XYZ file of C-alpha atoms in Angstrom:
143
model
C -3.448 -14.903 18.168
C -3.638 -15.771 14.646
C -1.164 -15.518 11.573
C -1.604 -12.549 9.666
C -0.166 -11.287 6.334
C -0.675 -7.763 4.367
C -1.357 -8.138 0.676
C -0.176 -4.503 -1.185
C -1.251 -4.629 -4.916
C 0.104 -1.651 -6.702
C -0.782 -0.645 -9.998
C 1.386 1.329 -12.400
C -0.002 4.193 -14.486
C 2.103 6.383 -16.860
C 4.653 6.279 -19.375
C 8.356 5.239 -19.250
C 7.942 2.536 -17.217
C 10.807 0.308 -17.262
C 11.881 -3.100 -15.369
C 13.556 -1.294 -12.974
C 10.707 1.613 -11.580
C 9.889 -0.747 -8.733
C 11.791 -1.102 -5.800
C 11.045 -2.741 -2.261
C 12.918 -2.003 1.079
C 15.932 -4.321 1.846
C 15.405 -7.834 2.221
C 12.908 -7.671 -1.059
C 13.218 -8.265 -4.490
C 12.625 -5.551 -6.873
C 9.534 -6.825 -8.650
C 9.713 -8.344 -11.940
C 8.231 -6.412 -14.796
C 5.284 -4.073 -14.293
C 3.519 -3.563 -17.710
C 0.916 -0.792 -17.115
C -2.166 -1.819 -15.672
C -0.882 -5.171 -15.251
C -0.865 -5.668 -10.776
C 2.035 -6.146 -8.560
C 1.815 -7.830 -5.488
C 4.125 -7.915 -2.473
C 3.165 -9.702 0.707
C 4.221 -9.369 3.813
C 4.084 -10.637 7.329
C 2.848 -8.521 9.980
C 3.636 -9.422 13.803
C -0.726 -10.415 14.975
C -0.848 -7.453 17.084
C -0.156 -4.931 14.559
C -2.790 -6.562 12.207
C -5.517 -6.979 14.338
C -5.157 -3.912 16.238
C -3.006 -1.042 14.256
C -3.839 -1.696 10.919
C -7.388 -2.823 10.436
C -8.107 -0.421 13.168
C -6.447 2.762 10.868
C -7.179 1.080 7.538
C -11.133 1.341 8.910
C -10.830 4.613 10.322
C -9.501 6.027 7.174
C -11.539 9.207 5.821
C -12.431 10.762 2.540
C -10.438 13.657 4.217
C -7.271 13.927 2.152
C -5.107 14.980 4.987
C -6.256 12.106 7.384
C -6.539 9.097 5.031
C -2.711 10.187 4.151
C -1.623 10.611 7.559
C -3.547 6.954 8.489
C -1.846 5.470 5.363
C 1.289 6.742 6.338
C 1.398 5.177 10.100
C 0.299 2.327 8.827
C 2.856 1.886 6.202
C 5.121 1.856 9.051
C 4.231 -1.030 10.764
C 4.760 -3.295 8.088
C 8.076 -4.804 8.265
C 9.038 -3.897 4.853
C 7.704 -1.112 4.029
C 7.818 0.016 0.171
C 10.388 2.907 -0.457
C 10.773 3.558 -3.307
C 9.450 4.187 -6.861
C 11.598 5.474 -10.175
C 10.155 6.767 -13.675
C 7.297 8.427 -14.889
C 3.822 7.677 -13.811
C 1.662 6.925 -11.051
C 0.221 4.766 -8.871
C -2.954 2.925 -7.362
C -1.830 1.330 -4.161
C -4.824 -1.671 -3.173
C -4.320 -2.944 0.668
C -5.906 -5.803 2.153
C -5.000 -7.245 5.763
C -5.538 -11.474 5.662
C -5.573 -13.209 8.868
C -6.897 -17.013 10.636
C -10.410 -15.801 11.251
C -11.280 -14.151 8.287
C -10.651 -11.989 5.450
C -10.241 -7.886 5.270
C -10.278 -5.937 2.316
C -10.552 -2.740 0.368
C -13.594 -1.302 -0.453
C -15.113 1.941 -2.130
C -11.925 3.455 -2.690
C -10.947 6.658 -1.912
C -8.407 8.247 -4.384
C -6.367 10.622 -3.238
C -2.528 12.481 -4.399
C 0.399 12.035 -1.986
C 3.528 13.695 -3.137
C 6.862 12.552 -1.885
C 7.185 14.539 1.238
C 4.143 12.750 2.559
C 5.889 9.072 2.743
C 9.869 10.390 2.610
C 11.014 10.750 -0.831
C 9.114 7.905 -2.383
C 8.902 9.032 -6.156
C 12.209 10.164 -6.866
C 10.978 12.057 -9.608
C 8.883 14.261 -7.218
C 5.819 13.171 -8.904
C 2.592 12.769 -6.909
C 1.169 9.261 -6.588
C -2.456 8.485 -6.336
C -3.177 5.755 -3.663
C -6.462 4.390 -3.082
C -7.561 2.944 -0.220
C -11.153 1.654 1.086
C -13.030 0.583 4.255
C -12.078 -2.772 5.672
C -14.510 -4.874 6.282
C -14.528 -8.595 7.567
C -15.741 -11.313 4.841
C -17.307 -14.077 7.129
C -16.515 -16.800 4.879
């Protein structure tokens, strides 16, 4: 089994954004200032199994159904260890996921945008405003 790791790039959309709007589960940081547009990246490590089997595997199943691709994005949230929980303020947000392990390289493509509202995830936007969270077909880079 090889080392894996899940890269989760969000990007902020929206107005009254302020130091503070991002917040991880316990054990992270918050993240340092997210201008909008500007990226935010949080890795983390996910036990081999769960990559190679759980994630990819729902991540590549997702659908351009609404209802599926959020369920699929939700069980796979959970298996990361530390799970994002939160987000406070105004706006919105583009989440990109990309699994990285030993043998080669998955990532996001053709997105498929989509609105979650808080219920979905637990209360993740304590505002009650709906995020939008795209996420792609993972495919293996050979190189």
């Amino acid at each position: 089994m090889t080392d894996a790791f899940v890269c989760v790039r969000m990007y902020l959309e929206g107005k009254d954004l302020n130091p503070d709007i991002v917040t991880c589960a316990s054990g992270l940081e918050p993240s340092t200032v997210a201008r909008i547009g500007e990226p935010v990246t949080w890795w983390y490590d996910v036990p081999p199994l769960h990559a190679t089997n759980s994630w990819s595997r729902l991540v590549r199943e997702a659908s351009a159904d609404v209802s599926t691709t959020a369920r699929k994005v939700t069980d796979a949230m959970h298996l990361l260890k530390e799970p994002l929980t939160t987000l406070r303020g105004f706006g919105s947000g583009r989440f990109d996921v990309m699994v990285v392990e030993g043998v080669g390289k998955y990532e996001t493509l053709n997105p498929v945008e989509f609105v979650l509202d808080s219920d979905v995830i637990g209360r993740v936007c304590e505002t009650g405003l709906p995020l939008r969270i795209s996420v792609g077909n993972v495919v293996v880079d050979p190189d």
